[in-house]
Amino acid sequence: MKNILITGGAGFIGSNLALKLIAKGYNITVLDNLSPQIHGDNPEQTSPLYQSIKDKVVFIKGSVTSRSDWEKALQGQDAIVHYAAETGTGQSMYEVQKYVDVNISGTALMLDLLVNGNYTVKKVVVASSRSIYGEGKYISSELGAVYPTQRTEEYMDKGDFEVKYPYSSALTLVGTDEESKIHPSSVYGITKQNQEQMVMTVCPTVDIAAVAFRYQNVYGPGQSLKNPYTGILSIFSTQIKNGNGINIFEDGKESRDFVFIDDVVDATILGLEKDEANNQIFNVGTGVATDVITVANQLVKNYGIEVPITISGNYRLGDIRHNFADLTKINKLLGFQPKVSFEQGLKQFTNWVETQEVQEDKYQKSIDEMKAKGLYK
């Protein structure tokens, strides 16, 4: 396989993957709509992500919702890495149609063409998400492994943010493995579940190998500092660099598995190149949970800018409490082991942010939108 199409290839993960694959001798085509939410208002002139791949790839400015754009992009390709998607759990809860159109219908269009057209694609890698697990996996002393459902306003309004499970005492968080229950708590998660299941179901029927990667929270130098809807490190960094205070939701103890961009790219390339990955689903993360108050404090320390950090008790419907990956499967089948610790990766990220122009802080606008829909409490 030499010719690879990356949809969303001008985005954060896609552009980094493209550059690494080019260095390995692959020919890369990128299909991307250069969304202003990610790239700014004049992306072809000002987007660092786009500039990093410009003239190094065959670039098609287009949309995964367009059949003609897909037909153009698929010509002569040996593999597809399908990243193009609307991202962000909060925004997905009130821009439902857009998320479904891009994430589900766009993927369906790709698969329809692969099944009914005359193309040379041998493998499809799809970006899934830890969001499909919803609240993740816990151990109950009474019941064993359990998968709590979405948290309710009844408890969160009282400041009780931990997950609950019927007929169980307090739960112990454990890593989420690939066999864990799939029960997303946001529209974004539902669309990622659909993407993954469609690819894993349809591709093998036409002798195309399928691989799904359930990425945890990906971060690192180059991620968009303009997008106020997703990426907690970018959002907090923009607030700090503007001298604005940070409002931490819930009690600050909610946690995520932050995985560095280089590790994500390496895992994805293993999925492309190794036959052992064919028709398999893998978690990609570090296997370590880091709480949000730790993230905020470390960012303030790294930037050396003192801003007020408020633990407000506010919350967003659709957010999960905790999740971190069990990496047993990807380690065993693909030999993947993350190399970059959160402390090391965060230092690289903040060093890069220091070299960037300070972006306008638009985060409050995103919160106001959620408030108006009754999704922010």
PDB file of C-alpha atoms in Angstrom, residues 108 154 170 181 218 270 284 323 372:
ATOM      1  CA  ALA A 108     -22.208   5.817   4.813  1.00  0.00           C
ATOM      2  CA  GLU A 154     -30.880  14.940  40.613  1.00  0.00           C
ATOM      3  CA  ALA A 170     -19.307   2.827  45.981  1.00  0.00           C
ATOM      4  CA  LYS A 181     -20.280  -2.132  27.127  1.00  0.00           C
ATOM      5  CA  VAL A 218      -5.436  13.390  22.010  1.00  0.00           C
ATOM      6  CA  LEU A 270       0.848   0.118  13.147  1.00  0.00           C
ATOM      7  CA  VAL A 284      -5.386   4.115  22.019  1.00  0.00           C
ATOM      8  CA  ASN A 323     -12.532   7.088  31.507  1.00  0.00           C
ATOM      9  CA  ALA A 372     -29.565  28.681  26.078  1.00  0.00           C
TER      10      ALA A 372
END
